[in-house]
Short mmCIF file of C-alpha atoms in Angstrom, two decimals:
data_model
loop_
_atom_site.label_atom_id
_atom_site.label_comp_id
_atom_site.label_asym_id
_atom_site.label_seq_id
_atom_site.Cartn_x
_atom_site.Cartn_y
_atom_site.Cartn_z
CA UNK N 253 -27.45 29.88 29.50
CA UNK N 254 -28.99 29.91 25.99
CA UNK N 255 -31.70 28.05 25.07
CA UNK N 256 -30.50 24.93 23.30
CA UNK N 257 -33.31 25.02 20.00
CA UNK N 258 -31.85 28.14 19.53
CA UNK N 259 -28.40 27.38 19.78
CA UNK N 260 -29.02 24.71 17.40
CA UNK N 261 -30.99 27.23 14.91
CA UNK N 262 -28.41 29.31 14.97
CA UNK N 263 -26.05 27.16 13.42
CA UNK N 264 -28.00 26.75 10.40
CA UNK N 265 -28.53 30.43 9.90
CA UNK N 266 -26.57 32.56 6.79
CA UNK N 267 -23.91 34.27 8.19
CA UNK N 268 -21.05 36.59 6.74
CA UNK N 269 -17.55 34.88 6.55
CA UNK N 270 -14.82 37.00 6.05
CA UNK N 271 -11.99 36.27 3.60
CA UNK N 272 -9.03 38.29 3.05
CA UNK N 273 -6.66 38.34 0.45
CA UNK N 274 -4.24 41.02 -2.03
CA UNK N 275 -1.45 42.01 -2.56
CA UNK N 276 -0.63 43.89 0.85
CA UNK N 277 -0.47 40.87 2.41
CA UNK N 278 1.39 38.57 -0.16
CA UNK N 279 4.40 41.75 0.99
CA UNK N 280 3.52 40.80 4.09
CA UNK N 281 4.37 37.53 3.53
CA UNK N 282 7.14 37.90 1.14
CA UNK N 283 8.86 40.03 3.84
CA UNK N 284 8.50 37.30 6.48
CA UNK N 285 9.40 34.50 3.77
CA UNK N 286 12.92 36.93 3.34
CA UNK N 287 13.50 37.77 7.22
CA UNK N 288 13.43 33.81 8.17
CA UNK N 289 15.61 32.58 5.55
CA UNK N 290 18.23 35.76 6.88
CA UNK N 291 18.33 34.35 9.70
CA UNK N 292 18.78 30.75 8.85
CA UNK N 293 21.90 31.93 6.78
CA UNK N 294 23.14 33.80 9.13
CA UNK N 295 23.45 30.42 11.69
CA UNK N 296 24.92 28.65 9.05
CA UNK N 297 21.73 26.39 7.65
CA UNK N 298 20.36 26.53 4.82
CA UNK N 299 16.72 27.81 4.37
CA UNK N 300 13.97 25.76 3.26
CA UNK N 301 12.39 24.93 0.27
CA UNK N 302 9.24 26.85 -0.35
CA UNK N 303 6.27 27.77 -3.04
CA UNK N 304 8.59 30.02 -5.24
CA UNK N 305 5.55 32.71 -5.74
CA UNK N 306 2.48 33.17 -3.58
CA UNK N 307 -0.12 35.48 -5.46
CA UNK N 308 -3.52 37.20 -4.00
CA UNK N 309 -6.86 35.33 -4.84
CA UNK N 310 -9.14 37.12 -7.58
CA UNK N 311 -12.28 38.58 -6.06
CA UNK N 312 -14.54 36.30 -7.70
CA UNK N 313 -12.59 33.47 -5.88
CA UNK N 314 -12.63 35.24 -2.22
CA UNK N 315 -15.80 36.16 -2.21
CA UNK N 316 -18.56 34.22 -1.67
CA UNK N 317 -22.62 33.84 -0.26
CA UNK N 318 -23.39 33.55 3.16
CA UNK N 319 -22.81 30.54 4.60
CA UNK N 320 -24.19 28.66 8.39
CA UNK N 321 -21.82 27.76 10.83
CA UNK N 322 -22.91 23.87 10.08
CA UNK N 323 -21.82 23.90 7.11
CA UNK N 324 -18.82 24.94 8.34
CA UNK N 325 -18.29 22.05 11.38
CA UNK N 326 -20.29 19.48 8.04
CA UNK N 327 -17.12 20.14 6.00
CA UNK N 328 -14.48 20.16 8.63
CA UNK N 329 -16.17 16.31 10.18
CA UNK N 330 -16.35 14.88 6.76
CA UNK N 331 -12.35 15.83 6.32
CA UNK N 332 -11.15 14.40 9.39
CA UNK N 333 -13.69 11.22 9.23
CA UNK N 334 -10.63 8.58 8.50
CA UNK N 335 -8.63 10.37 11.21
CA UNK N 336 -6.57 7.80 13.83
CA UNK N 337 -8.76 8.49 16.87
CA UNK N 338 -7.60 4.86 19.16
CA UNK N 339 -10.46 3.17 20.20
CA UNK N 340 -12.65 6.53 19.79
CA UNK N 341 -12.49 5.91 15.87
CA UNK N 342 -15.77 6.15 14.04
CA UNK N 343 -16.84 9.21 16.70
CA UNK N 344 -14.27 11.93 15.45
CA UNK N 345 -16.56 12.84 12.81
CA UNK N 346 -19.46 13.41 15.48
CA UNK N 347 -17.53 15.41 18.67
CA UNK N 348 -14.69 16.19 16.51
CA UNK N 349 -16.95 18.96 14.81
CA UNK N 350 -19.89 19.33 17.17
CA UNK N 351 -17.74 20.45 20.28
CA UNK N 352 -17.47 23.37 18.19
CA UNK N 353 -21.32 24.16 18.10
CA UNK N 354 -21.07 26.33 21.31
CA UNK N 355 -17.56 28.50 19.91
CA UNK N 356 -19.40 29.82 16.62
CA UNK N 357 -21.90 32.68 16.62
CA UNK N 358 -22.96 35.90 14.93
CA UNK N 359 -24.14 38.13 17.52
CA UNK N 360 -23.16 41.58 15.27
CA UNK N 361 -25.46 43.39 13.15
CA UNK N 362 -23.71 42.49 10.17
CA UNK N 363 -24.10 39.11 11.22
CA UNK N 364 -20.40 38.37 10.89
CA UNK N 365 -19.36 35.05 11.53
CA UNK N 366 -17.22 34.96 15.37
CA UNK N 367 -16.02 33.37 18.10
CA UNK N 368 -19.15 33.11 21.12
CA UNK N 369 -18.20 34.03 24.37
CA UNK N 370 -17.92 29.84 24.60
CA UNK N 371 -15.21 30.09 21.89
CA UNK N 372 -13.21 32.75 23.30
CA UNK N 373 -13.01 31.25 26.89
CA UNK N 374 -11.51 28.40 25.89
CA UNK N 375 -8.96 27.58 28.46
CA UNK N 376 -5.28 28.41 27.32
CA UNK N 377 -4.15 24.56 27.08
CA UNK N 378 -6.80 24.12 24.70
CA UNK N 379 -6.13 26.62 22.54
CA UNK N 380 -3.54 25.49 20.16
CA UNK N 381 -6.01 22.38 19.93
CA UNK N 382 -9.08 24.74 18.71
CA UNK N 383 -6.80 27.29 16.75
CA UNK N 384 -5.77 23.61 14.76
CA UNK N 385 -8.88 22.07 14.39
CA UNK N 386 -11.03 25.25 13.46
CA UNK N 387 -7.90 26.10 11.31
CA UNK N 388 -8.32 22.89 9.18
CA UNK N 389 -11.57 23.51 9.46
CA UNK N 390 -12.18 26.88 7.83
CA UNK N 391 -9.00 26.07 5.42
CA UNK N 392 -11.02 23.20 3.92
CA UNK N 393 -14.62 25.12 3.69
CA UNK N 394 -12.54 27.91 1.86
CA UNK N 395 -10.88 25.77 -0.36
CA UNK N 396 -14.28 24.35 -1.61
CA UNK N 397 -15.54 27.59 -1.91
CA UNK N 398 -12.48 28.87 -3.88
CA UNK N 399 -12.38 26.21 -6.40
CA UNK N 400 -15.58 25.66 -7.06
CA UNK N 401 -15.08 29.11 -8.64
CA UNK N 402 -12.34 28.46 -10.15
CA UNK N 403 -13.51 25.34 -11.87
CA UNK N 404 -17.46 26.05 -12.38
CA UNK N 405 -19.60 22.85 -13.01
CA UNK N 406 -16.96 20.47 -11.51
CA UNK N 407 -17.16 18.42 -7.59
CA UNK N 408 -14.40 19.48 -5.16
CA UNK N 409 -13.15 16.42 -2.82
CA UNK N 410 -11.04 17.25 0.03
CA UNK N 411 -9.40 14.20 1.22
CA UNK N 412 -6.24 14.30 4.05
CA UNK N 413 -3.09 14.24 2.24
CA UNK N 414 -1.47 11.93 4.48
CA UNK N 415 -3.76 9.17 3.83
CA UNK N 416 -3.61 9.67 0.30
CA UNK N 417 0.40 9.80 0.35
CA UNK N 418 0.54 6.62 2.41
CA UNK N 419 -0.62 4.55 -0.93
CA UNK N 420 2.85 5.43 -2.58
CA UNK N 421 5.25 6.63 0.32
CA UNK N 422 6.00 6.11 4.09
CA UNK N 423 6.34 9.24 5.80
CA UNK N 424 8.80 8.23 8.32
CA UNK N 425 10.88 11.32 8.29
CA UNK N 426 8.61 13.47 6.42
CA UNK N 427 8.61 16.73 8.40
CA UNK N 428 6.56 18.43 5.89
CA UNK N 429 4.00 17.77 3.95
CA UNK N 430 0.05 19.82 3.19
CA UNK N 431 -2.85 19.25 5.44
CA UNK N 432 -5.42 18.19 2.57
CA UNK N 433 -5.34 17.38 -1.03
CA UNK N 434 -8.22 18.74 -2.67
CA UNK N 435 -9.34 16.83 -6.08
CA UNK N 436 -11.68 19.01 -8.50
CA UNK N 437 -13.70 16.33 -10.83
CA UNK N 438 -16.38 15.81 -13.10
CA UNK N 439 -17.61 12.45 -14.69
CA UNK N 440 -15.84 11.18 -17.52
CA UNK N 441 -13.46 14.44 -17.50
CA UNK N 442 -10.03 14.80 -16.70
CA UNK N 443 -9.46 16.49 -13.25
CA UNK N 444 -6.90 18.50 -11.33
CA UNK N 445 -5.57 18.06 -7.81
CA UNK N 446 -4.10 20.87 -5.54
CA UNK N 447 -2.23 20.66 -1.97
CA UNK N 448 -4.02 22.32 0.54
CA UNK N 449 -2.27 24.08 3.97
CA UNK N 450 -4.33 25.77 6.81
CA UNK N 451 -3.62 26.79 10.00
CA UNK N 452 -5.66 28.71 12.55
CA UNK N 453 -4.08 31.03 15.58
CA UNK N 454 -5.74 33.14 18.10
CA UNK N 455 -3.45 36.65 17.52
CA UNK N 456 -3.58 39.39 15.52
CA UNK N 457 -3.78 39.53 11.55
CA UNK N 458 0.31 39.60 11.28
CA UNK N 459 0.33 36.01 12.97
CA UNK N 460 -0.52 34.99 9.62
CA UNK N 461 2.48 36.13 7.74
CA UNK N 462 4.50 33.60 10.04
CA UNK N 463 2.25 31.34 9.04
CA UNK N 464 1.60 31.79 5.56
CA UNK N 465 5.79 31.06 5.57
CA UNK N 466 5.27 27.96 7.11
CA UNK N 467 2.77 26.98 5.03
CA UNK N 468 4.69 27.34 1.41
CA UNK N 469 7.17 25.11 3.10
CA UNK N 470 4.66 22.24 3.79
CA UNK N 471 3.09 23.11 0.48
CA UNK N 472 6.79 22.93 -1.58
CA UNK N 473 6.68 19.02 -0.80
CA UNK N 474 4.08 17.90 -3.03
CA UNK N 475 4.59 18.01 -6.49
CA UNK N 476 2.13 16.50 -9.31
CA UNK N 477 3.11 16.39 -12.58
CA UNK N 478 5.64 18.37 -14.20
CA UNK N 479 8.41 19.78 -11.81
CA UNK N 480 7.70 23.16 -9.48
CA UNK N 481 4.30 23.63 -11.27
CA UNK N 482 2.07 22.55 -9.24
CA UNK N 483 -0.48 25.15 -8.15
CA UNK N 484 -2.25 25.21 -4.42
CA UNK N 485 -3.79 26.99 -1.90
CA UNK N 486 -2.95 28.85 1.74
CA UNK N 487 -5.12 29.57 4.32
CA UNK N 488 -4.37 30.97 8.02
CA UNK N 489 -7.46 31.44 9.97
CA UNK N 490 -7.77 34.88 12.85
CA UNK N 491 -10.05 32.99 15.30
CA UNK N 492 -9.71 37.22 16.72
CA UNK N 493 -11.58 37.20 20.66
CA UNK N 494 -12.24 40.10 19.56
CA UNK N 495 -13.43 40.81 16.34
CA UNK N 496 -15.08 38.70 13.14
CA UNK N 497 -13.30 35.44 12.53
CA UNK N 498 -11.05 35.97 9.73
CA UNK N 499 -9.65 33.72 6.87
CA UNK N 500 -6.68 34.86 5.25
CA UNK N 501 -6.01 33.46 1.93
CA UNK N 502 -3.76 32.89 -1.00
CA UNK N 503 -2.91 30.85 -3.79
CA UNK N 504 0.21 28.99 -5.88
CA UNK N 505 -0.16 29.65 -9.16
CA UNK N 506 0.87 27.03 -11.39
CA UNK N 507 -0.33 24.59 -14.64
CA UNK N 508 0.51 21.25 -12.98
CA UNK N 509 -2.05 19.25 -10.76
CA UNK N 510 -3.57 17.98 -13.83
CA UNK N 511 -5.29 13.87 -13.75
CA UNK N 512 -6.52 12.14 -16.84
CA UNK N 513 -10.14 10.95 -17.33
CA UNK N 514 -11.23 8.61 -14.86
CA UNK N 515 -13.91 5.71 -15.24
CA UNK N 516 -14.28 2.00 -14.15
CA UNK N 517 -10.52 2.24 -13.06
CA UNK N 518 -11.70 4.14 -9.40
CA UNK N 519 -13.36 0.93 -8.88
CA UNK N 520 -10.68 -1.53 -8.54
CA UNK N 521 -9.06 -2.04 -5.61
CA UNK N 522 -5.81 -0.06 -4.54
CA UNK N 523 -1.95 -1.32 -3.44
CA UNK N 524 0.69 -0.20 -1.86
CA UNK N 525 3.16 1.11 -4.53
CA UNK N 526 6.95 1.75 -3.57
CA UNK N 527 7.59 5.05 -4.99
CA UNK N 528 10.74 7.01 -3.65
CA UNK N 529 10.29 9.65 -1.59
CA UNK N 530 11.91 12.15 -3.83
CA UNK N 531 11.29 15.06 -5.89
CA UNK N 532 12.79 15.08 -8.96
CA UNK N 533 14.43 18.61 -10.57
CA UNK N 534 14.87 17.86 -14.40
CA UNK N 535 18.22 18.64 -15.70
CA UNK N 536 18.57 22.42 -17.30
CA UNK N 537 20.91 24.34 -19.12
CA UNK N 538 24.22 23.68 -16.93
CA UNK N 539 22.49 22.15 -13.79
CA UNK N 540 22.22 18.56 -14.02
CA UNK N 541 19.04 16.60 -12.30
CA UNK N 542 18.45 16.87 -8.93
CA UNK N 543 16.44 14.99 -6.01
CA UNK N 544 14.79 16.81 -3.35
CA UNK N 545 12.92 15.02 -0.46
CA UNK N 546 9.35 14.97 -0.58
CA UNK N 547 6.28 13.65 -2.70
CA UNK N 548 5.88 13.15 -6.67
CA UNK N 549 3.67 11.94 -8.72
CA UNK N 550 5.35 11.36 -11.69
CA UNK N 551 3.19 12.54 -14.96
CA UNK N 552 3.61 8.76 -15.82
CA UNK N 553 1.70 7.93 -12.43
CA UNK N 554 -1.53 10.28 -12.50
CA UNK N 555 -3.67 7.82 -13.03
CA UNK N 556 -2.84 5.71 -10.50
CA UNK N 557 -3.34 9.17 -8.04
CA UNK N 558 -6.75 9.86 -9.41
CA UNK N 559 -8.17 6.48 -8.41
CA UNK N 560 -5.78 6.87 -4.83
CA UNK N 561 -7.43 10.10 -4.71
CA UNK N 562 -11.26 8.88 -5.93
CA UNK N 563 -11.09 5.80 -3.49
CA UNK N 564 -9.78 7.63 -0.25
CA UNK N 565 -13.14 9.80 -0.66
CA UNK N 566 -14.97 7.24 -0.75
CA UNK N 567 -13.34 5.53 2.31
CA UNK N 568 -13.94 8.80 4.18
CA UNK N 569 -17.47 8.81 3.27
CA UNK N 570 -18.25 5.40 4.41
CA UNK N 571 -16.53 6.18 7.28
CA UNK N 572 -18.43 9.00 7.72
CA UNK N 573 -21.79 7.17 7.97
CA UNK N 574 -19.99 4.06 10.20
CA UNK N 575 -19.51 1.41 7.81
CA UNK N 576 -15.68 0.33 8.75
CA UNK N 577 -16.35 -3.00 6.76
CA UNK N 578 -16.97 -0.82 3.67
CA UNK N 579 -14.19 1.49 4.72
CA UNK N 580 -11.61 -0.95 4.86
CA UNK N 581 -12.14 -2.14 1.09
CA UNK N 582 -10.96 1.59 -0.22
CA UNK N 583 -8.03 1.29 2.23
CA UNK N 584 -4.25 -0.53 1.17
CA UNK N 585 -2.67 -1.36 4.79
CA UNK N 586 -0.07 1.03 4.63
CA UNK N 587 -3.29 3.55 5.05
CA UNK N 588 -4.70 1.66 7.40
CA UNK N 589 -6.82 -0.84 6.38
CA UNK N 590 -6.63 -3.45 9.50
CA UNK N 591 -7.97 -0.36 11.42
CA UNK N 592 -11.54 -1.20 10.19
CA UNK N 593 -11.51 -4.92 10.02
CA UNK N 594 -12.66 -6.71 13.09
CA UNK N 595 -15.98 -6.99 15.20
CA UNK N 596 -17.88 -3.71 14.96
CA UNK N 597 -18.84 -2.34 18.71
CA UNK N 598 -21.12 0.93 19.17
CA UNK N 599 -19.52 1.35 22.74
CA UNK N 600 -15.67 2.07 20.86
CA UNK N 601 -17.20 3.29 17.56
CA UNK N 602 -19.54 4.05 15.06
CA UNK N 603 -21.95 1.58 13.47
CA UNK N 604 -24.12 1.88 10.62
CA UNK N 605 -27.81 0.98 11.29
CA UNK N 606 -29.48 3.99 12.00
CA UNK N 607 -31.79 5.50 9.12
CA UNK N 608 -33.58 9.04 8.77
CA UNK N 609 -35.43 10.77 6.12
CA UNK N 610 -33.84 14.39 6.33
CA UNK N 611 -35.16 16.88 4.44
CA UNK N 612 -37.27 14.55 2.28
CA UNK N 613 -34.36 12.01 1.93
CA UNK N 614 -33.78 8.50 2.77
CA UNK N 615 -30.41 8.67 4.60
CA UNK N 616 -28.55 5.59 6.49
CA UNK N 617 -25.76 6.55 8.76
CA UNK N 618 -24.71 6.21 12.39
CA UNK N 619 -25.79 8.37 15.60
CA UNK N 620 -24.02 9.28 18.90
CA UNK N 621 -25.50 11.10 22.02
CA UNK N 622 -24.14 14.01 23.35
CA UNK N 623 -24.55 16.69 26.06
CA UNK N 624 -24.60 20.48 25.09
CA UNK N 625 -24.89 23.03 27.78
CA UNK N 626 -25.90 19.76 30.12
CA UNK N 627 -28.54 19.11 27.47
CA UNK N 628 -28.39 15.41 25.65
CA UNK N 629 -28.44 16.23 21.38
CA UNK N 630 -28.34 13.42 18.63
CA UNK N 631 -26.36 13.30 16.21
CA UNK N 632 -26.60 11.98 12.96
CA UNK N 633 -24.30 11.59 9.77
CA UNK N 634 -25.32 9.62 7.14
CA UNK N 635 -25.75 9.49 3.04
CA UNK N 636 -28.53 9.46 0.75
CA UNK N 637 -29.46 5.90 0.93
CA UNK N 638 -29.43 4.69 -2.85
CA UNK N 639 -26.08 6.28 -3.04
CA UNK N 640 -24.45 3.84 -0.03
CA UNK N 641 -25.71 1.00 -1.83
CA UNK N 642 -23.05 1.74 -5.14
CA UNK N 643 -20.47 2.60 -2.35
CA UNK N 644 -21.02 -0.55 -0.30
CA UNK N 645 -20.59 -2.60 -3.98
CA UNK N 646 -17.57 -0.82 -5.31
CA UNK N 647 -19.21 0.98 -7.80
CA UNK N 648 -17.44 4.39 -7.18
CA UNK N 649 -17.59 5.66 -10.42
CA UNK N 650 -21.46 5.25 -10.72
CA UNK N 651 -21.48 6.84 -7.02
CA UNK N 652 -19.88 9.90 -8.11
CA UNK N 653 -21.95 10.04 -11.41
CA UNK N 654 -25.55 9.84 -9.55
CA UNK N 655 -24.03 12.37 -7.05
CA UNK N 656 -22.68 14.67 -9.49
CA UNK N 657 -26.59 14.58 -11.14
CA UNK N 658 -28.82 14.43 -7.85
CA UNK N 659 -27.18 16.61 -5.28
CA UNK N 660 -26.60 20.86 -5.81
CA UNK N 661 -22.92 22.34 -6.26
CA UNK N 662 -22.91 23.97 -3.21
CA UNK N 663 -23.46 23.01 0.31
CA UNK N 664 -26.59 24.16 2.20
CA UNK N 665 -28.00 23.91 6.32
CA UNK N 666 -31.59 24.39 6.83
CA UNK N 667 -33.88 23.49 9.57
CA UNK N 668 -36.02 20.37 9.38
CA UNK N 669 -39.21 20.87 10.93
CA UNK N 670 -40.14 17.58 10.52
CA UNK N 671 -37.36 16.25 11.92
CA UNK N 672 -36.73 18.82 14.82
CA UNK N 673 -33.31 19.65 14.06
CA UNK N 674 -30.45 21.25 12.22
CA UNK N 675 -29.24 19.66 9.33
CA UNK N 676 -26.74 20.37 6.79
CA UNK N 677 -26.40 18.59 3.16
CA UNK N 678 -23.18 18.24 0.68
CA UNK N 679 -22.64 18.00 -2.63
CA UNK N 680 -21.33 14.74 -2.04
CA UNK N 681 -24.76 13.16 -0.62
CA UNK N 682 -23.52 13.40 3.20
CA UNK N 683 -26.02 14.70 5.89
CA UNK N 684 -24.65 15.90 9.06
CA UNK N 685 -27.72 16.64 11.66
CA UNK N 686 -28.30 17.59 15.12
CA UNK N 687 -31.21 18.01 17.39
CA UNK N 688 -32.39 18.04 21.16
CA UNK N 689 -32.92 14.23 22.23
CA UNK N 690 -36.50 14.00 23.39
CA UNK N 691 -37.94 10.93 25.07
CA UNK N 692 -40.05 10.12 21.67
CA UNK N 693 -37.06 10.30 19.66
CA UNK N 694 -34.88 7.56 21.83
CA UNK N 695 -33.06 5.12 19.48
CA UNK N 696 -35.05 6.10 16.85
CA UNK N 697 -33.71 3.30 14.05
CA UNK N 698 -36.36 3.63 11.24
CA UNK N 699 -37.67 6.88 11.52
CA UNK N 700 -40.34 7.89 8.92
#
């Protein structure tokens, strides 16, 4: 059994993820795309709609430093923090993430990012369960990664697209639909939005062509802006038993996605609006206009999306450091507001009254206990403390601007000696960190 410090300093240590793109595989994919669609015809239904054209990433976008595995699980727990988890809510962000701190290692040379012998015994009815979540996972690290590339000196958001969609349309019926919407921003600038897909599987590098397929699909159903321009990104993760863990990547070109300038107007509050759940193809030439089933924000409504987008961040942050009073106030009912109104109770959730000064910052958040390897660990996700205040207030706009000035464009995971533990910072001013639970650090509320 390994030591549990080092298990923990592992996590924060730079390791080599490997990305994979070009154009061998968009054939790949392609070739899949045109086999499926054959054999839809050829029972007599028609083949979906999909991404039209699927391009390679450019090197400068798949290729990045080395990252730790914390950073990893950090980004992956502060994506699925407004997740419905039942009466567990408010602890998804903690054991959602961390029950992945045993699967990720990098035992080679290279020090290539992999599965641990943990990861790859996972039983087989929990498979499709870790090939998901480490999917979504990885898909929304990458993403970051990739766009903050793409668009230097700007903040990338990744927020889940269905609670973003649930501010306009129901999605009763809605088979398809992306994974994450990721919002690229800057204060007082206008901004850009892209749907996000990722999946994860546990074969061999063609299971991603089937799933690359799939993914256009869910991809196709979110448009933004001007019809079929809308650009985006793909992501199928090799979680190989036997090799480097692999993320296969590519992109949706397009000049659509774009938001205007946002300001004050992210800090009002948010309703329901009831927006059909079409997708509209313009009239051209001889083919008149034509509605499609899916999601579109209308030029005329961008806006209205960037604060929808701005405000469900900000929910998932709160939510992130177990304020659900806070939370709620981001939140329209149809995305689930009532789901963070009512007494707050550590025993069925997270509550906010912990504080820690991580890495030389005040930081108030929530903690849970949990066993590793039969050893108890503490967990702790939080934000920089000034920074909840303008969250708790409504002020996101001044929020975002203090971030955007205080915190570095890229996340990093470093050891706090001090604190005795792992932790990992983001851009946004979250902390996610872990250490062994000694006697002398029981219910430590006000640690200095």
């Amino acid at each position: 059994m390994a030591d549990l410090e080092n298990i923990l300093r592992g996590l924060v240590q730079p390791t080599s993820l490997t990305v994979r793109s070009g154009e061998e595989l968009v054939g790949a994919v392609e070739s899949t795309i045109t086999k499926d669609d054959e054999r839809l015809k050829e029972k007599g239904k028609e083949p979906p709609r999909r991404k039209p054209r699927l391009s390679a990433l450019p090197h400068e976008e798949a290729s990045f430093p080395d990252v730790a595995p914390l950073s990893v699980l950090h980004a992956f727990a502060r994506s699925i923090s407004l997740d419905g988890q039942g009466s567990a809510r408010g602890l998804a962000e903690h054991w959602g993430c961390l029950k992945y701190a045993l699967a990720l290692a990098s035992e080679t040379p290279e020090k290539l990012l992999l599965l641990s012998p943990e990861g790859r015994s996972t039983r087989q009815q929990h498979r499709r369960t870790q090939a998901h979540e480490l999917g979504a996972a990885f898909g929304a690290f990458t993403a970051e990664c990739v766009l903050r590339r793409r668009f230097r000196g700007h903040r990338v958001s990744i927020v889940p697209a269905d609670i973003a969609l649930l501010a306009g349309w129901t999605l009763t019926g809605a088979r398809y639909r992306p994974r994450f919407l990721a919002e690229v921003w800057k204060p007082g600038e206008p901004g850009s939005v892209l749907p996000i897909a990722c999946k994860g599987h546990h074969g061999r590098a063609s299971n991603s062509h089937a799933q690359f397929a799939s993914a256009s699909i869910h991809l196709e159903a979110v448009h933004i802006g001007p019809w079929n321009r809308t650009p985006g990104l793909l992501f199928s993760t090799e979680l190989s038993t036997k090799g480097p863990i692999v993320v296969h990547a590519l992109r949706a070109d397009g000049d659509g996605g774009a938001l205007p300038a946002a300001g004050a107007r992210v800090n009002v509050p948010l309703w329901d609006r009831p927006l059909d759940p079409f997708i509209i193809r313009p009239a051209d030439g001889g083919l008149p206009e034509e509605a499609f089933s899916g999601f579109h924000v209308r030029t005329r409504d961008s806006g209205w999306f960037r604060q929808v987008l701005a405000r469900v961040d900000a929910a998932g942050l709160t939510a992130f450091t177990g304020a659900r009073s806070a939370t709620a106030r981001y939140l329209t009912r149809r995305q689930g507001q009532k789901d963070y109104t009512g007494q707050e109770h550590a025993a069925i959730s997270s509550v906010r009254d912990t504080r820690q000064t991580l890495l030389g910052t005040r930081c108030v958040g929530t903690e849970h206990v949990f066993r590793i390897n039969s050893q108890r660990v503490e967990a702790f996700t939080g934000v920089a403390e000034d920074l909840v205040e303008h969250l708790d207030n409504g002020r996101v706009d001044r929020y975002r601007r203090e971030a955007h000035a205080r915190f570095a464009g890229e996340p990093f995971a470093m050891w706090d000696e001090r604190w005795r533990g792992a932790v990992s910072v983001r851009p946004d001013g979250s902390v996610l960190a872990i250490r062994r639970l000694r006697a002398c650090t029981h219910a430590s509320h006000d640690e200095e």
